[in-house]
C-alpha cells in the first residue's frame, strides 16, 4: 500500500476494495481526500495513506433528471432521477459522491446536514469495471 | 496579489459584434463567427480596416466534443482573411473568450501589437440534451464528473447549500428569472426574447386553440411552480433556472489607448481586470461562494481604484439563477446572504440601484459557452454608449460598467471593468 502513487488511479483502485483513502501530509498533518501528491497547505511532498471511517454529513445535493448518457444507461431518466452531492467527512475533507437510498422524487425531504455513511457502487466487470463512491443516510 | 495590477499601455475597446444566438440546424461555427465579425466591423464608428488587425485570439471550449473539430485559431483566421498572421485559441470552459479578451489586452498593453481581434464561438445544438450535459460536464472538476454531476446539478447543489445557510428558497430564484426575462424582452439579440407573462399568454392561447383547458396561473410564480410548465432539470434547478443550449459567436476590436479616437469618439477603456482559478466547487471551504471570482474582483478593483459600489451596472455569469446571486455577493455588490433579498426588493432591475444582466443574461440572451465572455461586452458597450434602446439604463452620467465570466464549476473566473470617458 505504501508504494501506491498519490493519484486518482490509486484512489479508485482503493474504492474497488471498498476503502475510502486519503493522503496525509507527513510534515504538517493536513488530510486530503481524494489524495494529493503535494500538500497545498505547507508545500511538502511526503504523504502517507490514511483510511477514512466513511461517515459524514450531507453538505449539498441535487436530484438530476437530465443526466449524461452513462447514467441513462444505468436506468436514470426524467421520471427516475438520481441524487448526487457533497459529503463532509467526519475527518474534515469534502468529497463528491452519489447519494443512494433517498427518495429522489421528494427532494424537499432530503436535508442538508443529514448524517451519511459510505456505500460502494460496483459497475461493470473486469477491466471495464469501476467502483463509484456513494453515501446513504445512516 | 502583491501589488495592484496595471497595464503597461492603456487599451481601448472600439467595436463589438455578436452573431444571432440560438439553436441552428443550418448554421455552423464559421458562418456564425463571420456574422459576429461583420457586425463588429460595422460597430466601429469611423471604420476599421481588417487588414490592420495584428493578431487574433478566439475562445472555444469544446467544439472538439460538440462537432468533432478542434484547433479553432487558424480556422477563424482563414475565415476572416487574417492568415498568415497569428491566431491563438484560448480555453477556460465557459470563460474561454474572456481569456481571449485578456490575452488581447495583454498583447496590446505590452506594446507588441496595436490592434487585436478577440472573440469566441461555440456550436452546441447539434447534440442531444444528454450529450450536451456530458460535454459540458467535461469542465467539472474531475471528481464532480465521476459523481455524475452535470452543470445544472452542480448549481443545484450550490443552491441547496445557499438555501440551507441563508434561508432563501426557490421562490427567490424565481425573482431572478422573471427579471432576466423582462430585460430580454427588450433585447433584439436575445435567444429567448419574451417575458414570463408573454410566455404564459402564448401557452394559454395554444391550449385554447387545441381545445384543451386553459391553464389558470395567477402570476409568474404560479407558472414557475407548475411542474409541467417548468419541469425539474437538476433539483432545485428547473428549466427556467437554466440558460438554454446555444450556438453563437462574438468578437471585439481592441486598440492601444492612444489610437482609440481614430476609430470612435466613444471608446471604452479597460480600467480594471482580474482572473482567478478555483478548486472544484466541492473542495471550497464555503459552498456558497466561488473563490476565483473573489480573487478576480479583488484584482480588478485594486487595479481600477474602484469599489463595488462604483460599478454602475454589470453583466454576471448567470448560467443558472442561483449563480447570479452567488456572483453578486462574490463581486461585493451585496453582502453574503443578502443578494436574494436585494433581488426581491428590485435592486437588480433596470430601475434599481445595481442593474444586473440588463441584456437578459445568459439565461435569455443565450450561452454558446466559448462566445459568452466577449458577448457580455456587447451590453456593456451599448449601455455605456447610450445605444441600448428600450433597455437603456436611466442613470445620469453612466460611466462604469463591468462583466463577470465564470468557467467550469468556478475553476476559471474573470471580472473586467470598462469606463466611458
Ligand atoms: Zn503539509
Coordinates of C-alpha atoms and ligand atoms in Angstrom, one line a residue:
Chain A
X1 CA 0.0 0.0 0.0
X2 CA 2.9 2.4 0.8
X3 CA 4.1 2.2 -2.8
X4 CA 0.9 3.4 -4.5
X5 CA 1.2 6.9 -6.0
X6 CA -1.0 9.5 -4.6
X7 CA -3.2 9.9 -7.6
X8 CA -6.7 9.3 -8.9
X9 CA -5.9 5.8 -10.2
X10 CA -4.9 4.7 -6.7
X11 CA -7.9 6.3 -5.2
X12 CA -10.2 4.5 -7.5
X13 CA -8.3 1.2 -7.0
X14 CA -8.9 1.5 -3.3
X15 CA -12.6 2.2 -3.9
X16 CA -12.8 -1.1 -5.7
X17 CA -11.5 -2.7 -2.5
X18 CA -14.2 -0.7 -0.6
X19 CA -11.7 1.6 1.0
X20 CA -12.1 5.3 1.1
X21 CA -8.5 6.6 1.2
X22 CA -6.9 10.0 1.6
X23 CA -3.3 11.3 1.8
X24 CA -1.9 12.8 4.9
X25 CA 1.0 15.3 4.9
X26 CA 3.8 13.8 6.9
X27 CA 5.1 17.3 7.5
X28 CA 2.0 19.3 8.7
X29 CA -0.6 16.6 9.1
X30 CA -3.2 18.1 6.7
X31 CA -5.5 15.5 5.3
X32 CA -6.7 15.3 1.6
X33 CA -9.5 13.2 0.2
X34 CA -9.2 12.4 -2.7
X35 CA -5.4 12.2 -2.3
X36 CA -3.0 14.9 -3.4
X37 CA 0.7 14.4 -4.2
X38 CA 1.7 17.9 -2.9
X39 CA 0.5 19.4 0.3
X40 CA -1.3 22.6 -0.6
X41 CA -1.1 23.8 3.0
X42 CA 2.6 23.5 3.6
X43 CA 4.1 22.6 0.3
X44 CA 5.7 19.3 1.4
X45 CA 5.6 16.2 -0.8
X46 CA 5.9 13.5 1.8
X47 CA 2.5 11.8 2.1
X48 CA 1.0 8.7 3.7
X49 CA -2.2 6.8 3.0
X50 CA -4.9 7.1 5.6
X51 CA -8.3 5.3 5.5
X52 CA -11.4 7.2 6.3
X53 CA -14.2 5.9 8.5
X54 CA -16.7 6.5 5.8
X55 CA -19.1 8.6 7.8
X56 CA -20.1 12.3 7.4
X57 CA -22.8 14.8 6.7
X58 CA -24.5 15.9 3.6
X59 CA -23.3 19.4 2.7
X60 CA -25.2 19.9 -0.6
X61 CA -27.1 17.7 -3.1
X62 CA -29.1 17.7 -6.3
X63 CA -31.5 15.3 -7.9
X64 CA -30.7 15.1 -11.5
X65 CA -33.4 14.4 -14.1
X66 CA -31.3 15.1 -17.2
X67 CA -28.1 13.1 -16.7
X68 CA -25.3 12.2 -19.1
X69 CA -25.7 9.1 -21.3
X70 CA -23.8 6.8 -18.9
X71 CA -26.4 7.5 -16.2
X72 CA -29.2 6.9 -18.7
X73 CA -27.7 3.5 -19.3
X74 CA -28.0 2.9 -15.6
X75 CA -31.7 3.5 -16.0
X76 CA -31.9 7.1 -14.7
X77 CA -34.4 9.2 -16.6
X78 CA -36.6 12.3 -16.2
X79 CA -39.1 10.1 -14.3
X80 CA -36.4 8.4 -12.3
X81 CA -33.8 11.0 -11.2
X82 CA -30.6 10.2 -9.4
X83 CA -29.1 12.0 -6.4
X84 CA -25.6 13.2 -6.1
X85 CA -24.0 15.5 -3.6
X86 CA -21.1 16.7 -1.4
X87 CA -20.3 15.0 1.8
X88 CA -18.3 16.5 4.6
X89 CA -16.4 13.6 6.1
X90 CA -16.1 13.3 9.9
X91 CA -12.3 13.7 9.3
X92 CA -12.8 17.1 7.7
X93 CA -12.4 16.9 3.9
X94 CA -15.3 17.2 1.5
X95 CA -15.9 14.6 -1.3
X96 CA -18.4 14.4 -4.1
X97 CA -20.4 11.2 -4.1
X98 CA -23.6 9.7 -5.4
X99 CA -26.3 9.7 -2.8
X100 CA -28.3 6.4 -2.6
X101 CA -31.3 5.2 -0.7
X102 CA -33.1 8.6 -0.8
X103 CA -36.4 9.4 -2.5
X104 CA -35.3 11.4 -5.5
X105 CA -38.9 12.2 -6.3
X106 CA -39.2 14.0 -3.0
X107 CA -36.1 16.1 -2.8
X108 CA -37.7 18.5 -0.4
X109 CA -37.3 15.8 2.2
X110 CA -33.6 15.3 1.7
X111 CA -31.9 17.5 4.3
X112 CA -28.5 19.3 4.2
X113 CA -26.7 18.3 7.4
X114 CA -28.2 14.7 7.4
X115 CA -25.8 12.0 8.7
X116 CA -24.5 9.7 6.0
X117 CA -22.4 6.6 5.7
X118 CA -20.4 5.2 2.8
X119 CA -21.7 2.8 0.2
X120 CA -19.7 1.4 -2.8
X121 CA -21.4 1.1 -6.2
X122 CA -19.7 -1.5 -8.3
X123 CA -20.4 -1.1 -12.0
X124 CA -19.2 -3.3 -14.9
X125 CA -16.8 -6.2 -14.7
X126 CA -13.1 -6.9 -15.2
X127 CA -11.0 -4.2 -16.8
X128 CA -14.1 -2.2 -17.6
X129 CA -15.3 -2.3 -14.0
X130 CA -15.3 0.7 -11.8
X131 CA -16.5 1.5 -8.3
X132 CA -18.2 4.7 -7.6
X133 CA -18.2 6.4 -4.2
X134 CA -21.7 6.8 -2.8
X135 CA -23.2 7.6 0.6
X136 CA -26.6 6.8 2.1
X137 CA -28.5 8.0 5.1
X138 CA -27.4 6.5 8.4
Chain B
X1 CA -1.7 39.5 -5.0
X2 CA 1.4 41.5 -4.0
X3 CA 0.6 44.9 -5.7
X4 CA -2.2 46.4 -7.7
X5 CA -2.2 45.3 -11.3
X6 CA -1.6 47.8 -14.1
X7 CA -1.4 47.8 -17.9
X8 CA 1.9 48.9 -19.4
X9 CA -0.1 50.7 -22.0
X10 CA -3.8 51.6 -21.9
X11 CA -6.2 49.5 -24.0
X12 CA -9.5 50.6 -25.6
X13 CA -12.5 48.8 -27.0
X14 CA -13.6 50.3 -30.3
X15 CA -16.0 47.7 -31.7
X16 CA -18.1 44.8 -30.6
X17 CA -20.3 42.3 -32.5
X18 CA -22.3 39.2 -32.0
X19 CA -24.0 36.7 -34.2
X20 CA -27.6 35.7 -33.5
X21 CA -27.7 33.2 -30.6
X22 CA -30.0 30.2 -31.0
X23 CA -30.2 26.6 -31.9
X24 CA -29.5 26.4 -35.6
X25 CA -29.7 23.3 -37.8
X26 CA -28.4 25.1 -40.9
X27 CA -25.6 27.3 -39.4
X28 CA -22.1 26.4 -38.4
X29 CA -19.3 27.9 -36.3
X30 CA -17.7 29.6 -39.3
X31 CA -20.8 31.3 -40.6
X32 CA -21.7 32.4 -37.0
X33 CA -18.3 33.9 -36.5
X34 CA -18.5 35.6 -39.8
X35 CA -21.7 37.3 -38.8
X36 CA -20.2 38.4 -35.5
X37 CA -17.2 39.8 -37.3
X38 CA -19.3 41.7 -39.9
X39 CA -21.4 43.2 -37.0
X40 CA -18.2 44.1 -35.1
X41 CA -16.7 45.9 -38.1
X42 CA -20.0 47.7 -38.7
X43 CA -20.0 48.8 -35.0
X44 CA -16.7 50.8 -35.4
X45 CA -18.0 54.4 -35.7
X46 CA -15.2 55.7 -38.0
X47 CA -14.5 52.4 -39.7
X48 CA -11.6 49.9 -39.2
X49 CA -9.7 48.0 -41.9
X50 CA -9.5 44.3 -41.0
X51 CA -6.1 44.2 -42.7
X52 CA -4.8 46.2 -39.8
X53 CA -5.6 43.5 -37.2
X54 CA -2.2 42.3 -35.9
X55 CA -3.4 39.2 -34.1
X56 CA -6.5 37.1 -33.3
X57 CA -7.4 35.4 -30.0
X58 CA -10.5 33.1 -30.2
X59 CA -12.2 31.4 -27.2
X60 CA -13.7 28.0 -27.8
X61 CA -14.5 25.5 -25.0
X62 CA -15.3 22.2 -26.7
X63 CA -16.2 22.2 -30.4
X64 CA -13.8 19.2 -30.2
X65 CA -16.6 17.4 -28.4
X66 CA -19.7 19.1 -29.9
X67 CA -18.8 18.9 -33.6
X68 CA -15.6 16.9 -33.5
X69 CA -13.4 19.7 -34.8
X70 CA -10.5 21.2 -32.8
X71 CA -7.9 23.9 -33.5
X72 CA -10.1 26.9 -34.0
X73 CA -7.5 29.6 -34.1
X74 CA -6.4 29.0 -37.7
X75 CA -9.9 28.1 -38.8
X76 CA -11.2 31.5 -37.8
X77 CA -8.1 33.2 -39.1
X78 CA -8.6 31.7 -42.5
X79 CA -12.3 32.6 -42.4
X80 CA -11.7 36.3 -42.0
X81 CA -8.7 36.6 -44.3
X82 CA -6.3 37.0 -41.5
X83 CA -3.7 34.4 -42.5
X84 CA -0.7 34.3 -42.2
X85 CA -0.9 36.5 -39.1
X86 CA -1.1 34.8 -35.7
X87 CA -4.2 33.2 -34.3
X88 CA -4.5 31.6 -30.8
X89 CA -7.3 29.6 -29.3
X90 CA -8.0 30.1 -25.6
X91 CA -9.8 27.6 -23.4
X92 CA -11.3 28.3 -20.0
X93 CA -14.6 26.4 -20.3
X94 CA -17.5 28.9 -20.2
X95 CA -14.9 31.7 -19.7
X96 CA -13.0 30.8 -22.9
X97 CA -13.5 34.1 -24.7
X98 CA -12.9 36.2 -21.5
X99 CA -9.4 34.6 -21.7
X100 CA -9.2 35.7 -25.3
X101 CA -10.1 39.2 -24.3
X102 CA -7.4 39.2 -21.6
X103 CA -4.8 37.9 -24.0
X104 CA -5.7 40.6 -26.5
X105 CA -5.4 43.2 -23.7
X106 CA -2.0 41.9 -22.6
X107 CA -0.7 41.8 -26.2
X108 CA -1.6 45.5 -26.8
X109 CA -0.6 46.6 -23.3
X110 CA 2.9 45.1 -23.8
X111 CA 3.4 47.2 -26.9
X112 CA 3.8 44.1 -29.1
X113 CA 0.6 44.8 -31.2
X114 CA -1.6 47.8 -31.8
X115 CA -4.8 46.2 -33.0
X116 CA -6.1 42.8 -31.9
X117 CA -9.3 40.9 -32.6
X118 CA -10.8 38.9 -29.7
X119 CA -13.8 36.6 -29.9
X120 CA -15.3 33.3 -29.2
X121 CA -17.5 30.7 -30.8
X122 CA -19.4 27.5 -29.8
X123 CA -21.7 25.2 -31.7
X124 CA -23.6 23.1 -29.3
X125 CA -27.1 22.4 -30.5
X126 CA -26.3 19.5 -32.9
X127 CA -26.0 17.2 -30.0
X128 CA -28.8 15.8 -27.8
X129 CA -29.6 17.4 -24.5
X130 CA -28.0 14.5 -22.7
X131 CA -24.8 14.7 -24.8
X132 CA -24.6 18.5 -24.2
X133 CA -24.8 17.7 -20.5
X134 CA -22.0 15.2 -20.9
X135 CA -19.9 17.6 -23.0
X136 CA -20.3 20.5 -20.5
X137 CA -19.5 18.1 -17.7
X138 CA -16.0 17.8 -19.1
X139 CA -15.4 21.1 -17.5
X140 CA -16.4 20.0 -14.0
X141 CA -13.6 19.2 -11.6
X142 CA -12.5 15.5 -12.0
X143 CA -14.4 14.1 -9.0
X144 CA -17.5 16.0 -9.8
X145 CA -17.8 14.3 -13.1
X146 CA -17.2 10.9 -11.5
X147 CA -20.1 11.5 -9.2
X148 CA -22.3 12.1 -12.2
X149 CA -22.7 15.8 -11.6
X150 CA -24.0 17.8 -14.5
X151 CA -23.7 21.6 -14.6
X152 CA -27.3 22.1 -13.6
X153 CA -26.5 19.6 -10.9
X154 CA -23.5 21.5 -9.6
X155 CA -25.5 24.7 -9.3
X156 CA -28.5 22.8 -7.9
X157 CA -26.2 21.5 -5.1
X158 CA -24.8 25.1 -4.6
X159 CA -28.4 26.2 -4.3
X160 CA -29.2 23.6 -1.6
X161 CA -26.2 24.9 0.4
X162 CA -27.2 28.5 -0.1
X163 CA -30.8 27.8 0.9
X164 CA -29.7 25.9 4.0
X165 CA -27.3 28.6 5.1
X166 CA -29.3 31.8 4.3
X167 CA -32.9 30.7 4.4
X168 CA -33.6 31.5 0.7
X169 CA -35.9 29.3 -1.4
X170 CA -36.9 28.5 -4.9
X171 CA -39.3 31.5 -4.7
X172 CA -36.3 33.8 -4.5
X173 CA -34.7 32.3 -7.5
X174 CA -37.9 32.9 -9.5
X175 CA -37.3 36.7 -8.9
X176 CA -34.0 36.4 -10.8
X177 CA -35.6 34.5 -13.7
X178 CA -38.5 36.9 -14.0
X179 CA -36.2 39.9 -14.1
X180 CA -33.9 38.3 -16.7
X181 CA -36.9 37.7 -19.0
X182 CA -38.2 41.2 -18.5
X183 CA -34.8 42.6 -19.7
X184 CA -34.5 40.1 -22.6
X185 CA -37.9 41.0 -24.0
X186 CA -36.3 44.4 -24.8
X187 CA -33.1 42.9 -26.3
X188 CA -33.4 42.2 -30.0
X189 CA -30.4 39.9 -29.7
X190 CA -31.8 37.6 -27.0
X191 CA -32.3 34.0 -27.8
X192 CA -35.5 34.0 -25.6
X193 CA -36.9 37.4 -26.2
X194 CA -40.0 37.1 -24.1
X195 CA -41.3 37.9 -20.6
X196 CA -42.6 35.1 -18.5
X197 CA -46.0 36.7 -18.8
X198 CA -45.9 36.7 -22.6
X199 CA -44.9 33.0 -22.5
X200 CA -47.8 32.3 -20.2
X201 CA -50.1 34.0 -22.6
X202 CA -48.9 32.1 -25.6
X203 CA -49.2 28.8 -23.7
X204 CA -52.8 29.7 -22.8
X205 CA -53.5 30.6 -26.4
X206 CA -52.1 27.3 -27.7
X207 CA -54.1 25.4 -25.2
X208 CA -57.3 27.1 -26.2
X209 CA -56.6 26.6 -29.9
X210 CA -56.2 22.9 -29.3
X211 CA -59.5 22.9 -27.4
X212 CA -57.6 22.0 -24.1
X213 CA -58.5 23.5 -20.8
X214 CA -56.7 26.8 -20.4
X215 CA -54.1 26.9 -17.6
X216 CA -55.2 29.2 -14.8
X217 CA -51.8 30.6 -13.5
X218 CA -52.5 33.8 -11.4
X219 CA -49.0 35.2 -11.8
X220 CA -45.5 34.4 -13.0
X221 CA -44.6 32.5 -9.8
X222 CA -47.6 30.2 -10.1
X223 CA -46.5 29.4 -13.7
X224 CA -42.9 28.7 -12.5
X225 CA -44.2 26.4 -9.7
X226 CA -46.1 24.4 -12.3
X227 CA -44.2 21.2 -12.8
X228 CA -45.5 20.8 -16.4
X229 CA -44.6 24.3 -17.5
X230 CA -41.3 24.3 -15.6
X231 CA -40.0 20.8 -15.1
X232 CA -37.1 19.9 -12.9
X233 CA -33.7 19.5 -14.6
X234 CA -31.5 19.0 -11.5
X235 CA -33.4 19.8 -8.4
X236 CA -33.8 22.6 -7.3
X237 CA -32.8 23.8 -10.7
X238 CA -35.8 23.8 -13.0
X239 CA -36.0 24.5 -16.7
X240 CA -36.5 28.3 -16.1
X241 CA -33.4 28.4 -13.8
X242 CA -31.2 27.2 -16.6
X243 CA -29.7 29.0 -19.6
X244 CA -30.6 27.5 -23.0
X245 CA -28.4 25.5 -25.3
X246 CA -27.0 27.9 -27.8
X247 CA -24.9 28.2 -31.0
X248 CA -23.2 31.6 -31.5
X249 CA -20.2 33.8 -31.9
X250 CA -18.9 37.1 -30.6
X251 CA -16.0 39.4 -31.3
X252 CA -14.5 42.7 -30.3
X253 CA -11.8 45.0 -31.5
X254 CA -9.1 46.3 -29.2
X255 CA -6.5 49.0 -29.9
X256 CA -3.9 50.9 -28.0
X257 CA -5.4 53.7 -25.9
X258 CA -3.7 56.5 -27.9
X259 CA -5.1 55.1 -31.2
X260 CA -8.7 54.8 -29.9
X261 CA -10.1 58.1 -31.2
X262 CA -9.1 57.3 -34.8
X263 CA -11.9 54.7 -34.6
X264 CA -14.6 56.3 -32.5
X265 CA -15.3 59.3 -30.3
X266 CA -16.8 56.9 -27.8
X267 CA -14.3 54.2 -27.0
X268 CA -14.5 52.2 -23.8
X269 CA -11.3 51.9 -21.7
X270 CA -10.2 48.9 -19.7
X271 CA -9.8 50.2 -16.2
X272 CA -9.8 47.0 -14.2
X273 CA -9.4 43.4 -14.9
X274 CA -8.8 40.2 -12.9
X275 CA -8.8 36.5 -13.2
X276 CA -8.8 33.8 -10.6
X277 CA -8.7 30.0 -10.5
X278 CA -10.5 27.7 -8.2
X279 CA -10.5 24.1 -7.0
X280 CA -13.7 22.1 -7.7
X281 CA -16.7 23.7 -6.1
X282 CA -17.0 20.8 -3.6
X283 CA -13.5 21.4 -2.3
X284 CA -14.0 25.0 -1.4
X285 CA -14.2 26.0 2.2
X286 CA -17.6 27.6 1.5
X287 CA -20.1 26.0 -0.9
X288 CA -21.9 29.4 -1.4
X289 CA -19.0 31.3 -2.9
X290 CA -16.5 31.0 -5.8
X291 CA -13.0 31.9 -4.6
X292 CA -11.9 32.5 -8.2
X293 CA -14.5 35.3 -8.6
X294 CA -13.4 36.9 -5.4
X295 CA -9.8 36.9 -6.5
X296 CA -10.6 38.2 -9.9
X297 CA -12.7 41.0 -8.4
X298 CA -10.0 41.9 -5.9
X299 CA -7.5 42.3 -8.8
X300 CA -9.9 44.4 -10.9
X301 CA -10.9 46.7 -8.0
X302 CA -7.4 47.3 -6.9
X303 CA -6.2 48.0 -10.4
X304 CA -9.0 50.4 -11.1
X305 CA -9.2 52.1 -7.6
X306 CA -12.9 51.4 -7.8
X307 CA -15.1 49.8 -5.3
X308 CA -18.1 47.5 -5.9
X309 CA -20.5 50.4 -5.4
X310 CA -18.7 52.4 -8.2
X311 CA -19.7 49.8 -10.7
X312 CA -23.0 51.2 -12.1
X313 CA -24.2 48.0 -13.7
X314 CA -22.7 44.6 -14.6
X315 CA -23.2 41.5 -16.6
X316 CA -22.6 38.5 -14.4
X317 CA -22.4 34.8 -15.4
X318 CA -25.9 33.7 -14.7
X319 CA -25.7 30.2 -16.3
X320 CA -28.2 29.3 -13.6
X321 CA -30.5 31.6 -11.4
X322 CA -28.6 30.7 -8.2
X323 CA -25.3 31.6 -9.9
X324 CA -26.4 35.2 -10.3
X325 CA -27.0 35.5 -6.6
X326 CA -23.6 34.0 -5.7
X327 CA -21.7 36.1 -8.1
X328 CA -23.3 39.4 -7.0
X329 CA -22.1 38.5 -3.5
X330 CA -18.7 37.4 -4.5
X331 CA -18.3 40.7 -6.6
X332 CA -19.1 42.7 -3.5
X333 CA -22.4 44.1 -4.9
X334 CA -24.3 42.7 -1.9
X335 CA -23.2 41.2 1.4
X336 CA -23.1 37.4 1.7
X337 CA -26.6 36.0 2.1
X338 CA -28.2 39.4 1.1
X339 CA -28.4 39.1 -2.7
X340 CA -31.6 37.2 -2.8
X341 CA -33.3 39.9 -0.6
X342 CA -31.9 42.7 -2.8
X343 CA -33.3 41.0 -5.9
X344 CA -36.7 40.6 -4.2
X345 CA -36.6 44.3 -3.5
X346 CA -35.9 45.1 -7.1
X347 CA -32.3 46.4 -6.7
X348 CA -31.1 44.5 -9.7
X349 CA -33.8 45.6 -12.1
X350 CA -33.0 48.3 -14.7
X351 CA -34.5 50.9 -12.4
X352 CA -32.8 49.5 -9.3
X353 CA -29.7 50.6 -7.5
X354 CA -27.5 47.9 -9.2
X355 CA -28.9 46.8 -12.5
X356 CA -27.6 43.3 -13.3
X357 CA -27.8 41.5 -16.6
X358 CA -29.7 44.2 -18.4
X359 CA -29.2 42.1 -21.6
X360 CA -31.3 39.3 -20.2
X361 CA -28.2 37.5 -19.1
X362 CA -27.1 34.1 -20.2
X363 CA -30.5 32.8 -19.2
X364 CA -32.2 34.6 -22.0
X365 CA -29.6 36.1 -24.3
X366 CA -28.2 32.6 -24.8
X367 CA -25.0 30.9 -23.7
X368 CA -22.8 29.5 -26.6
X369 CA -20.2 28.9 -23.9
X370 CA -17.0 29.9 -25.7
X371 CA -18.6 33.0 -27.1
X372 CA -20.1 34.3 -23.9
X373 CA -17.2 36.2 -22.3
X374 CA -16.9 38.6 -25.3
X375 CA -20.7 38.6 -25.9
X376 CA -21.1 40.1 -22.5
X377 CA -19.2 43.1 -23.7
X378 CA -22.0 43.9 -26.2
X379 CA -24.3 45.0 -23.3
X380 CA -21.5 47.0 -21.6
X381 CA -20.7 48.7 -24.9
X382 CA -24.3 49.6 -25.7
X383 CA -25.2 50.8 -22.3
X384 CA -22.1 52.9 -21.8
X385 CA -22.6 54.5 -25.2
X386 CA -26.3 55.1 -24.8
X387 CA -27.2 52.7 -27.5
X388 CA -29.3 50.2 -25.6
X389 CA -32.6 51.4 -26.9
X390 CA -35.5 50.4 -24.7
X391 CA -33.1 48.7 -22.2
X392 CA -31.1 51.9 -21.8
X393 CA -30.4 52.5 -18.1
X394 CA -32.0 55.6 -16.8
X395 CA -28.7 56.6 -14.9
X396 CA -27.3 60.1 -15.4
X397 CA -23.6 60.1 -16.2
X398 CA -23.4 56.4 -16.9
X399 CA -19.7 55.8 -17.0
X400 CA -18.6 52.5 -15.4
X401 CA -19.8 49.0 -16.4
X402 CA -18.4 45.5 -15.9
X403 CA -18.6 41.9 -17.0
X404 CA -18.1 38.8 -14.9
X405 CA -17.5 35.4 -16.6
X406 CA -17.2 32.0 -14.9
X407 CA -15.8 28.8 -16.4
X408 CA -16.4 25.3 -15.1
X409 CA -17.5 24.9 -11.6
X410 CA -15.7 28.1 -10.7
X411 CA -12.4 26.9 -12.0
X412 CA -11.8 30.0 -14.1
X413 CA -13.4 33.4 -13.3
X414 CA -12.8 36.8 -14.8
X415 CA -14.0 40.3 -14.0
X416 CA -13.4 43.2 -16.3
X417 CA -14.4 46.9 -15.7
X418 CA -14.8 49.4 -18.5
X419 CA -15.0 53.2 -18.4
X420 CA -16.5 55.6 -20.9
X421 CA -14.5 58.9 -20.6
Ligands
LIG1 ZN1 1.6 19.8 4.7

